[in-house]
XYZ file of C-alpha atoms in Angstrom:
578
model
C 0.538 35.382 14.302
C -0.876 34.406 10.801
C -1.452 31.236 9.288
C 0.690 29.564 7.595
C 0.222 28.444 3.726
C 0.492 24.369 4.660
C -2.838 24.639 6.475
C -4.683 25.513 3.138
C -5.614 21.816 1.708
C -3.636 21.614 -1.482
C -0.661 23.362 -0.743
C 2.195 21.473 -0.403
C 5.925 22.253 0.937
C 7.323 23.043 -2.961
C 4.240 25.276 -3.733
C 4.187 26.940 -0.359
C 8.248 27.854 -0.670
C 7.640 29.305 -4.592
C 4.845 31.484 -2.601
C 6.969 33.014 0.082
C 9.755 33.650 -2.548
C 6.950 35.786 -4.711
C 6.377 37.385 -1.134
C 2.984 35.394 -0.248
C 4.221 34.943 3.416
C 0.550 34.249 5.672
C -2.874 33.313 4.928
C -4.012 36.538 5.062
C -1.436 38.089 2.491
C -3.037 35.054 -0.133
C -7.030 36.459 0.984
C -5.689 40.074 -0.128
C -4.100 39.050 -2.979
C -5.006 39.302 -6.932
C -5.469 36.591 -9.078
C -3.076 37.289 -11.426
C -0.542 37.893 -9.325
C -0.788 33.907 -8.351
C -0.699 33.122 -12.108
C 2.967 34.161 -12.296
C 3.952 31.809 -9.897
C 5.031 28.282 -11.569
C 2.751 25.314 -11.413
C -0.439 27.309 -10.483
C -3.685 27.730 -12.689
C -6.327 29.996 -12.827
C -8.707 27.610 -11.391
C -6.146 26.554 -8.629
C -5.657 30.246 -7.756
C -9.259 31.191 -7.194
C -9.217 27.751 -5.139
C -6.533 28.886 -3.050
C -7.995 32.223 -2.263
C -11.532 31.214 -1.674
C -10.155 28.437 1.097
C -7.749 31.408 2.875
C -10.803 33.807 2.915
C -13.108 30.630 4.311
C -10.204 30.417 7.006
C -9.863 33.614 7.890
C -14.006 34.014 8.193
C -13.909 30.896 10.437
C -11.030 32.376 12.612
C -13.190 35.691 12.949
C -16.651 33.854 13.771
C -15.032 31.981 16.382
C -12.924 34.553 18.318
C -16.676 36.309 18.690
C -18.221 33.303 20.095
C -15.523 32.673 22.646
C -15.280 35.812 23.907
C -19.483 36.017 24.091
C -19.108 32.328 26.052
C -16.488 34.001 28.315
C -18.971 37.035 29.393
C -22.060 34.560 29.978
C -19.924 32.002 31.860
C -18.623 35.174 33.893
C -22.364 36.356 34.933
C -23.408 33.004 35.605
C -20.756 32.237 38.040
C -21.224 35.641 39.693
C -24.801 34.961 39.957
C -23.936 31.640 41.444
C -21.526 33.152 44.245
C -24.483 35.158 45.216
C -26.495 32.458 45.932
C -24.497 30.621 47.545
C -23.606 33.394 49.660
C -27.188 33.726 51.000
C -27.817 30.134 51.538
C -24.002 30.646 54.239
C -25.343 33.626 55.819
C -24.021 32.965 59.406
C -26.603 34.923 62.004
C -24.814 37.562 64.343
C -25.567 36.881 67.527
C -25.640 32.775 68.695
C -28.026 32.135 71.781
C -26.714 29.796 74.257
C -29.175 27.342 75.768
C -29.349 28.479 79.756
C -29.526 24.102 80.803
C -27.986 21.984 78.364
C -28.839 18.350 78.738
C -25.423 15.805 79.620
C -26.291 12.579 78.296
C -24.136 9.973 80.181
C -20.923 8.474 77.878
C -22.100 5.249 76.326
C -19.037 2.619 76.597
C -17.808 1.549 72.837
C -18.783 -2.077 72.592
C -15.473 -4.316 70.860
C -14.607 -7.637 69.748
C -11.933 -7.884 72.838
C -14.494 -7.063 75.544
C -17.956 -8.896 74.178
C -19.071 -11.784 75.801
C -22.370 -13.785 74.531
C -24.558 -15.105 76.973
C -24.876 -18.087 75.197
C -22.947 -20.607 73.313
C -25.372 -21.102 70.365
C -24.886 -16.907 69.721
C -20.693 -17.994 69.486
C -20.929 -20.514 67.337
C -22.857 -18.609 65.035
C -20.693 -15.420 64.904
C -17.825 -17.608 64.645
C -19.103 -19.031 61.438
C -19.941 -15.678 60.102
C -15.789 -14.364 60.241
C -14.397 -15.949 57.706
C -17.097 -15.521 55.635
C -16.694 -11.946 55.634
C -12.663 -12.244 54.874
C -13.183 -14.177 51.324
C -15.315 -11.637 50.476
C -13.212 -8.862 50.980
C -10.470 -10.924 49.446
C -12.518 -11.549 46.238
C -13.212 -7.804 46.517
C -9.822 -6.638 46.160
C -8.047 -9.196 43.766
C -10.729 -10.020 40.814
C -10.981 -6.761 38.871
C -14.332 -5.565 37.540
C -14.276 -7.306 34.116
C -12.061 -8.975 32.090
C -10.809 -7.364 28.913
C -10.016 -9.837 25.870
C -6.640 -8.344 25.498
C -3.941 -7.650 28.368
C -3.182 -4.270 29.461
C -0.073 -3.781 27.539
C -1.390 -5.014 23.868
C -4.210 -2.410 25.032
C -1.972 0.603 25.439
C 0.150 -0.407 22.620
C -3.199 -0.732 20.105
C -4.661 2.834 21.454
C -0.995 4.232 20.647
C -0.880 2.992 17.488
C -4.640 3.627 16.397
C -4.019 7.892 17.064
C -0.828 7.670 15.623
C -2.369 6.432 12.081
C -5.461 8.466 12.902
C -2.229 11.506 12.910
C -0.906 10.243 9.520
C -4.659 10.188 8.011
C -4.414 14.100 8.769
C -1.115 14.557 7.043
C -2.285 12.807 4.089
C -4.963 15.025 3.822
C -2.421 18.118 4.358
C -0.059 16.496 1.669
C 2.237 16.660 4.491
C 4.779 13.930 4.268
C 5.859 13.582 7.465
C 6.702 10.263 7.645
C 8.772 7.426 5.561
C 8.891 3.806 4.844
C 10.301 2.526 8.085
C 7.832 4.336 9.604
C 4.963 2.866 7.825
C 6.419 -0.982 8.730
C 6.071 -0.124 12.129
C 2.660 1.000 12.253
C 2.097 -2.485 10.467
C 1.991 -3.511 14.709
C -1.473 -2.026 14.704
C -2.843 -4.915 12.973
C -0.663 -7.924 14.218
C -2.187 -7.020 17.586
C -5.712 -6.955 16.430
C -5.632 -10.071 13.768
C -6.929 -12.635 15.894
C -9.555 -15.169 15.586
C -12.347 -13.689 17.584
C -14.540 -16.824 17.574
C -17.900 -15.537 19.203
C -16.817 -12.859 21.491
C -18.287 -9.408 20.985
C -16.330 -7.590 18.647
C -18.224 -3.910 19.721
C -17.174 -4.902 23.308
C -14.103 -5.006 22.238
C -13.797 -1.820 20.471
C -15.038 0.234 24.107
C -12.462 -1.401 25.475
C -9.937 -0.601 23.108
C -11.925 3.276 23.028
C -10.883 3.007 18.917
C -12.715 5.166 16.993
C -16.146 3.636 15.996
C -16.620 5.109 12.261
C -14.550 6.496 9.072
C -15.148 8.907 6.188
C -15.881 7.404 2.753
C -14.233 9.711 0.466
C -15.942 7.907 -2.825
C -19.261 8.007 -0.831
C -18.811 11.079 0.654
C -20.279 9.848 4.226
C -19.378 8.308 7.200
C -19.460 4.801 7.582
C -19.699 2.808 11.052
C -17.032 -0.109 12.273
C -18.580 -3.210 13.580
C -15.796 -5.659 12.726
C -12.617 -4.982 13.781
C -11.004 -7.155 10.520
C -12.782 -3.982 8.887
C -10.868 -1.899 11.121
C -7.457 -3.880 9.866
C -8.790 -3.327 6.037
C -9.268 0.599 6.621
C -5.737 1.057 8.236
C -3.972 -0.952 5.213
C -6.207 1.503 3.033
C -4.881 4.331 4.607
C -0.929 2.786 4.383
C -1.718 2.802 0.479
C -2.465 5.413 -0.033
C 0.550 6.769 2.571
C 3.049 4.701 0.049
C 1.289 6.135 -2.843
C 2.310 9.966 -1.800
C 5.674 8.678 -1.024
C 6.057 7.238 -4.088
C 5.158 10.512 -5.954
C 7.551 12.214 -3.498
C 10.579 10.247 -4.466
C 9.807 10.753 -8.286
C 9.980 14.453 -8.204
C 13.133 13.997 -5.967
C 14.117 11.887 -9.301
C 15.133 8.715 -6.343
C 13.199 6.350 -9.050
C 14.201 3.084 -6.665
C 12.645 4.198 -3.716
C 9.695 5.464 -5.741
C 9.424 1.498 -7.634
C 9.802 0.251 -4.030
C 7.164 2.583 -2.299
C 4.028 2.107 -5.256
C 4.912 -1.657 -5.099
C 4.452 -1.560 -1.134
C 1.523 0.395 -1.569
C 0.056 -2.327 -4.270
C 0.906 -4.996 -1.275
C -0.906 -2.529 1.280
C -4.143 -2.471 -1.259
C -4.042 -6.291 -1.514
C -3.823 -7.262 1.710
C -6.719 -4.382 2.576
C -8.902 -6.241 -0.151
C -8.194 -10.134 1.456
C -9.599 -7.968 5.267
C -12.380 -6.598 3.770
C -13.170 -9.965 2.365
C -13.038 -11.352 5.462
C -15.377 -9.258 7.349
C -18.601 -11.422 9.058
C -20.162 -8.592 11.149
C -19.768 -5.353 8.868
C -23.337 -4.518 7.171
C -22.190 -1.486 5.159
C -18.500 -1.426 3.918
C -18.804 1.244 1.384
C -17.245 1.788 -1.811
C -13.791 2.963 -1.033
C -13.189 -0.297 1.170
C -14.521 -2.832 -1.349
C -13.051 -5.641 -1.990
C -12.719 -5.304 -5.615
C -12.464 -1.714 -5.892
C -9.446 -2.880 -3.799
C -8.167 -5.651 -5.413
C -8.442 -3.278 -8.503
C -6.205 -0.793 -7.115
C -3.678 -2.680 -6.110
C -3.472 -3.717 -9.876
C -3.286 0.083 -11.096
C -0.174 0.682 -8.433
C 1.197 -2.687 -10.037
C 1.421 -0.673 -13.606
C 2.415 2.241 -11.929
C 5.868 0.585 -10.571
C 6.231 -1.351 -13.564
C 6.187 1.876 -15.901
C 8.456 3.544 -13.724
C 10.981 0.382 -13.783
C 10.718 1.069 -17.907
C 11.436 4.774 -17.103
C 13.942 4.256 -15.208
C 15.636 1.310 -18.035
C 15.122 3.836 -20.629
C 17.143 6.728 -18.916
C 19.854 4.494 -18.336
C 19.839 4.023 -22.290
C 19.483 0.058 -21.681
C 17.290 -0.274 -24.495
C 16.862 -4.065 -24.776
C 15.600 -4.081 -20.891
C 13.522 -1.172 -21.726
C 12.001 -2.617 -24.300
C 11.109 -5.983 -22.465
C 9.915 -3.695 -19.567
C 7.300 -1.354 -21.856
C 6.040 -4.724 -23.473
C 5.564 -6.488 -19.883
C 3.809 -2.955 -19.195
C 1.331 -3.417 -22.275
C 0.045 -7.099 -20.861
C -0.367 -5.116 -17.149
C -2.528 -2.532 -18.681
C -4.179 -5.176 -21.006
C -5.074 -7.522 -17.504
C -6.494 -3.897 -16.360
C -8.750 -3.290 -19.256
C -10.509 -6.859 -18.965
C -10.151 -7.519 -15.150
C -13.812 -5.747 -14.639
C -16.184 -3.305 -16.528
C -15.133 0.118 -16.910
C -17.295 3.075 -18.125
C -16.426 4.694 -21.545
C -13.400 7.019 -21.109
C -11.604 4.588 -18.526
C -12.114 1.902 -21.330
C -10.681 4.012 -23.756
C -7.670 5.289 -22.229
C -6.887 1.777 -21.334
C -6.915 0.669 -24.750
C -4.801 3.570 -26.199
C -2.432 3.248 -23.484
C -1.450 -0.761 -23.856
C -1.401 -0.275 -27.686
C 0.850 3.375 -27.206
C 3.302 0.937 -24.680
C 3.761 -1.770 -26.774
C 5.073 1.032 -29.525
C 7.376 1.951 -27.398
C 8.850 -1.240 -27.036
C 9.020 -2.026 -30.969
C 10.574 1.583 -31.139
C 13.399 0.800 -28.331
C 14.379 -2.628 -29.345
C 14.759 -1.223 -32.835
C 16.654 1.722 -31.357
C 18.700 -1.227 -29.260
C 19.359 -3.082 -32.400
C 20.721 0.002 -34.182
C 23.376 0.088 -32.166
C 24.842 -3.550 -32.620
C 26.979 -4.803 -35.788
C 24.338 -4.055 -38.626
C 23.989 -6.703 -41.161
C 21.642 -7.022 -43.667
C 19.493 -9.422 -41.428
C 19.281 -6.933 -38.237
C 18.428 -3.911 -41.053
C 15.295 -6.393 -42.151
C 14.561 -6.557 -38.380
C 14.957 -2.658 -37.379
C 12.520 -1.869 -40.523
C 9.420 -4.387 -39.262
C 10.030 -3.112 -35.618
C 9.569 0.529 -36.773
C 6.785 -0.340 -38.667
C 5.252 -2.811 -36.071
C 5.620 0.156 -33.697
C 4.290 2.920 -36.005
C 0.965 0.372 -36.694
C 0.652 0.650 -32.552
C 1.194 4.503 -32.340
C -1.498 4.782 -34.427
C -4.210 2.821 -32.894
C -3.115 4.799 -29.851
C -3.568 7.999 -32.145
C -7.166 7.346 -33.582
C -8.572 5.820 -30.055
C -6.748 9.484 -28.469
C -8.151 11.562 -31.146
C -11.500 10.105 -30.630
C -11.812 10.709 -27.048
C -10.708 14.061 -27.738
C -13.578 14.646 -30.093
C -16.306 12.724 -29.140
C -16.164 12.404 -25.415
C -18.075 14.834 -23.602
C -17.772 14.820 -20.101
C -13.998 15.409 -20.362
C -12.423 18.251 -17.701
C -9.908 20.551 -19.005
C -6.788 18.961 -17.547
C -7.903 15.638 -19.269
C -8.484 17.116 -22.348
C -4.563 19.068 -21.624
C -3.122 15.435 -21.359
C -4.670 14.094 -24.146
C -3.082 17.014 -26.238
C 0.594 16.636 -25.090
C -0.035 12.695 -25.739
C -0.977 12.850 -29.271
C 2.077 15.555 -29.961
C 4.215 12.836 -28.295
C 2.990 10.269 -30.141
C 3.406 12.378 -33.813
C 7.163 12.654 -32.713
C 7.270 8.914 -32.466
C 5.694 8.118 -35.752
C 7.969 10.838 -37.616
C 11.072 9.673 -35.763
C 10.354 5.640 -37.158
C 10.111 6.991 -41.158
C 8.326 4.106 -42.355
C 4.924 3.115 -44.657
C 2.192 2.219 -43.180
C 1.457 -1.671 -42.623
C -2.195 -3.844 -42.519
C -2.931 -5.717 -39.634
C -2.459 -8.880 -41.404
C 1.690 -8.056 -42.103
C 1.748 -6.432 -38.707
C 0.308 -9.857 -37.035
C 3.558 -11.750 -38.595
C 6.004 -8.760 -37.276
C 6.867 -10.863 -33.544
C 6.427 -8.460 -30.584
C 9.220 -7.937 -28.006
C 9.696 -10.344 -25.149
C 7.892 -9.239 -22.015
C 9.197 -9.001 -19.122
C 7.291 -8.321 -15.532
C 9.387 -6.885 -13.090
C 6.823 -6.439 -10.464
C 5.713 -9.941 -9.135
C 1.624 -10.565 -7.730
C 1.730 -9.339 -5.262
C 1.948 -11.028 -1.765
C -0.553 -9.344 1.013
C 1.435 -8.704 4.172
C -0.673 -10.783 6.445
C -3.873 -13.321 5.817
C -7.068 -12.440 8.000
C -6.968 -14.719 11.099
C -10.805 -15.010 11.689
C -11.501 -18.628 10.418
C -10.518 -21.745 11.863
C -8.079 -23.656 9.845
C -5.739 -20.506 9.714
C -5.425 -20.627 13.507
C -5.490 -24.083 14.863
C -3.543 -26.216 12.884
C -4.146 -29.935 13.541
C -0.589 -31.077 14.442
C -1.298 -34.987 15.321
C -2.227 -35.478 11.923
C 1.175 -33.975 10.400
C 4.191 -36.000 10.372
C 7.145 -33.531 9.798
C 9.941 -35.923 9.425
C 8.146 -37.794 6.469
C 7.264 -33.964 5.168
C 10.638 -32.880 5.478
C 12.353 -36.193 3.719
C 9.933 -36.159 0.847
C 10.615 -32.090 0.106
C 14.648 -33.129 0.131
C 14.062 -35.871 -2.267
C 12.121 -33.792 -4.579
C 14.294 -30.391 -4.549
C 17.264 -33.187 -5.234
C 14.878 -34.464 -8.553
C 14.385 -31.141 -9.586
C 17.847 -30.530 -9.264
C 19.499 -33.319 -10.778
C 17.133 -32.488 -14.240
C 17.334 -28.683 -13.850
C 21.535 -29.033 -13.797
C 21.531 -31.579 -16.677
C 19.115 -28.785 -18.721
C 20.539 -25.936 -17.956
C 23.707 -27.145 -19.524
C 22.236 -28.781 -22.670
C 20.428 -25.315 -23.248
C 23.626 -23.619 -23.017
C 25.476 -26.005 -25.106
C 23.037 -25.647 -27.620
C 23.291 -21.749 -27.470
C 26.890 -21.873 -28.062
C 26.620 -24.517 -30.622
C 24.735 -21.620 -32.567
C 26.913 -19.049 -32.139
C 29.886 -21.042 -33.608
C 27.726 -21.869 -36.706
C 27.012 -18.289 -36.812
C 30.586 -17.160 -36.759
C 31.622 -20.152 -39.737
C 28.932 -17.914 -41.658
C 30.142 -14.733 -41.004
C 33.530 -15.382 -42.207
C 32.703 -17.341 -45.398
C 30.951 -13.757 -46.226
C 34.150 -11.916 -45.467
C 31.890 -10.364 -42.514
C 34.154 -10.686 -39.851
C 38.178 -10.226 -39.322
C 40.268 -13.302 -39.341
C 41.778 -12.676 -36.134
C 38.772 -11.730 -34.889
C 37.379 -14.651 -36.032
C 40.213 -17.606 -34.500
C 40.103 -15.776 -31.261
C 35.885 -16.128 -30.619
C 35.933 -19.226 -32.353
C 38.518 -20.737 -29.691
C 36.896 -19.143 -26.787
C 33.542 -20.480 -27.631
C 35.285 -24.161 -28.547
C 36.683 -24.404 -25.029
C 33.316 -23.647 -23.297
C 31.623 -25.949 -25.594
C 33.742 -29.002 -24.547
C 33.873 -27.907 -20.798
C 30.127 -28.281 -20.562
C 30.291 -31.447 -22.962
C 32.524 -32.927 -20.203
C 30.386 -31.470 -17.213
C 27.517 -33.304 -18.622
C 28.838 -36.446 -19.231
C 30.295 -36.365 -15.593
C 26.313 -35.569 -13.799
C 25.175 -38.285 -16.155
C 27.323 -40.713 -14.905
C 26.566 -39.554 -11.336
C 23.208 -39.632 -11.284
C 23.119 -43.248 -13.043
C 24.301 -44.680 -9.898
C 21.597 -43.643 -8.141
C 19.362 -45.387 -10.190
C 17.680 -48.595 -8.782
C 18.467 -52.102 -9.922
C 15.675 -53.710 -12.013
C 16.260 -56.933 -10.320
C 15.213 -57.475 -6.662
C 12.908 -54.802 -4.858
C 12.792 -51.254 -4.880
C 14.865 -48.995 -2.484
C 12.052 -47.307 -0.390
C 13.059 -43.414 -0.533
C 10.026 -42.111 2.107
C 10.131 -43.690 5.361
C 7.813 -42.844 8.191
């Protein structure tokens, strides 16, 4: 039977099926093969090709090499036993004849001596034995009930941990096939792993532990490109959140090309959780000398960041195929601030920097350009044509900061690969479109400061690690004589009912206000003959109503809440009690 294309590292399910439908069934058809023949296929390069066939003719070498050593280990193992019957046989050589012995000797039958049947001559040997007895019966006792050691967790955690550990250790080698083989709900139960092993260790031996456990002792650093030993085991918990990441990550990329853009948002925001709560473990660790690069804290903490962007450009995407414009455009200006906090949140080396910069000033054009594009589509007045113009030409002034910093890198930076330098391409040519679809003159930075940006809005929150590290005190052993929960409990009531009693009263002078506006607005509109007059009676009595409803709601919590005001005379009413 031949290999199949899945094994090759880089060839996923899609790629493998276009193969087999060129007729590229086995490993060994893709050794044989030309390159050109692979270049016809979609989504394959020349230098992916030539990949491709050098790792199927590495395979196939490998499979050859060690066929010949097992069969050469089968013909020595099969002289060496020979030669060992052999010996064996001479040692048992069992002589002909046997030579009886003409008088053999009869020794008399000795008489088995028992507990029942011995007497001691004397008293002082009885007491003694008596005292040895039951001795002898606590020892055997102790012998059979106290096992050898005792293990810090019981047998079941134990079983449960090992089950878990070579089931992630199983989804480590997936990820490396690009074999999804797994999904979300999958992922949240493997989170078991490391609610077992979160405890608060204290002083016991923590390499003890991991015998016991028989985890395995070291990991590959893929940045460092070495193996790194595990002395902690909240280094152990950091390395398996690592690995979820990067688990949601491919998920996330799996569900895009499916076009399922919710369960992609959902997945990279899991995996940003997964990266933060890896960063607060590694933080945490006390016995682990050499963590590595790839399980840094801050490198981390700065991916979790960078799969923060990622969801919150595909929640734009996903706003802008839907044609909602306005949320688009909120979405691609919370997206510019993300990238922005990215760019300053630690040093970056040239191109990173760059691409950074161009990439916050390229989103926030795209917000200017939808909001205008939103705007277009309401009632246009003279006012909202004044407004479309500045947010075309606020957006063109970003476009092309995003050109010349694109441009530049293109030119001047070196150490660029050719993909890179592909992306760069097809982002300029996307961003030319832009600026020819806006039409408008050029505008200094000064004008361009008084142009307001769009309203930002951050649909993916900061994000909340799944668990905290348990390996300090005060997160274990909480000190509950020195809590009183009743007075805890009455204050929080009495302050969500403050909060409430001023958030209800606000909420409804802000939305009187609102509508207060949009009444004056309307009185303008018709005096400029902008606006039907039946149009005109019909909004201006709808919006009437509403404004005295909330007039009257307002004047009703006013008066409630008065009465619950304290008397100035006499003493205070005393609201906490213990």
């Amino acid at each position: 039977m031949g290999l199949k294309l899945e094994d090759i590292t880089g060839i996923g399910k899609t790629t493998a099926e276009r193969m087999r439908s060129a007729g590229i069934d086995t490993v060994e058809k893709l050794a044989t093969i030309n390159v050109d023949q692979l270049l016809n296929i979609n989504g394959i390069g020349r230098s992916t090709a030539l990949k491709y066939i050098e790792i199927a003719n590495q395979l196939l070498a490998s499979l050859n090499t060690g066929k010949k050593e097992s069969s050469n280990e089968g013909e020595n193992k099969f002289k060496e036993n020979s030669n060992h019957k052999q010996n064996i046989n001479k040692k048992n050589r069992v002589p002909l004849k046997k030579v009886k012995s003409p008088n053999p000797m009869k020794f008399p039958k000795q008489a088995k001596v028992s507990s029942k049947t011995f007497k001691p001559r004397s008293k002082k040997n009885k007491k003694h034995e008596t005292a040895k007895k039951p001795v002898r019966k606590a020892e055997k006792e102790r012998r059979e009930f106290k096992p050898v050691h005792d293990t810090f967790f019981p047998l079941e955690h134990m079983q449960r941990i090992r089950f878990l550990h070579f089931k992630i250790k199983d989804l480590e080698k997936s990820l490396k096939k690009h074999d999804i083989t797994f999904d979300i709900d999958k992922l949240k139960e493997y989170r078991g792993y490391v609610k077992l092993l979160n405890v608060n260790y204290k002083t016991q031996s923590q390499i003890k532990i991991f015998k016991e456990l028989k985890l395995t002792p070291d990991f590959y650093d893929p940045i460092e490109k070495r193996k790194i030993e595990i002395w902690d085991l909240m280094f152990e918990c950091a390395r398996v959140f690592w690995v979820f990441a990067r688990a949601y990550a491919q998920l996330s990329t799996e569900y895009e090309e499916q076009n399922d853009i919710k369960n992609a948002i959902v997945a990279m925001v899991e995996c940003s959780r997964a990266y933060k709560t890896a960063s607060y473990f590694s933080r945490a660790c006390i016995r682990q000398e050499d963590i590595g690069i790839s399980l840094d804290p801050e490198e981390l903490e700065f991916n979790s960041e960078e799969a923060r962007v990622f969801a919150q450009s595909l929640a734009a995407m996903r706003e802008e195929n839907k044609n909602n414009y306005f949320k688009a455009a909120k979405k691609y200006s919370g997206l510019s601030m993300l990238t922005q906090r990215l760019l300053y949140l630690r040093k970056h080396d040239k191109k990173k920097n760059e691409q950074l910069k161009a990439q916050f000033n390229y989103d926030m054009g795209r917000a200017c350009h939808l909001n205008a594009k939103a705007l277009l589509r309401t009632a246009i007045s003279s006012k909202i044509k004044g407004r479309i113009r500045e947010l075309q030409e606020k957006a063109n002034f970003y476009f092309y900061k995003a050109e010349e910093l694109w441009e530049y890198m293109l030119e001047d930076l070196r150490d660029l690969s050719n993909e890179e330098k592909k992306s760069l391409e097809i982002n300029l040519s996307i961003v030319n479109e832009n600026i020819m679809e806006n039409d408008v003159e050029i505008i200094d930075p000064e004008e361009a400061l008084k142009i307001q940006d769009p309203e930002p809005a951050i649909m993916i929150p900061e994000n909340l690690a799944h668990f905290l590290p348990r390996t300090t005190k005060y997160l274990t052993n909480y000190p509950t004589k020195n809590l009183e929960y009743r007075r805890i409990k009455k204050y929080k009531e009495f302050k969500l009912e403050a909060q409430l009693k001023i958030d209800r009263i606000q909420k409804l002078q802000n939305k009187k206000a609102g509508i207060g506006r949009t009444i004056k607005e309307l009185k303008t509109l018709y005096k400029n003959n902008e606006i039907d007059i039946n149009r005109f009676s019909a909004l201006l009595e709808k919006y009437s109503t509403k404004y005295n409803m909330i007039e009257s709601a307002i004047t009703k919590l006013q008066s409630i809440y008065k009465e619950d005001k304290p008397e100035t005379k006499g003493p205070k009413k005393q609201v906490l009690t213990h």
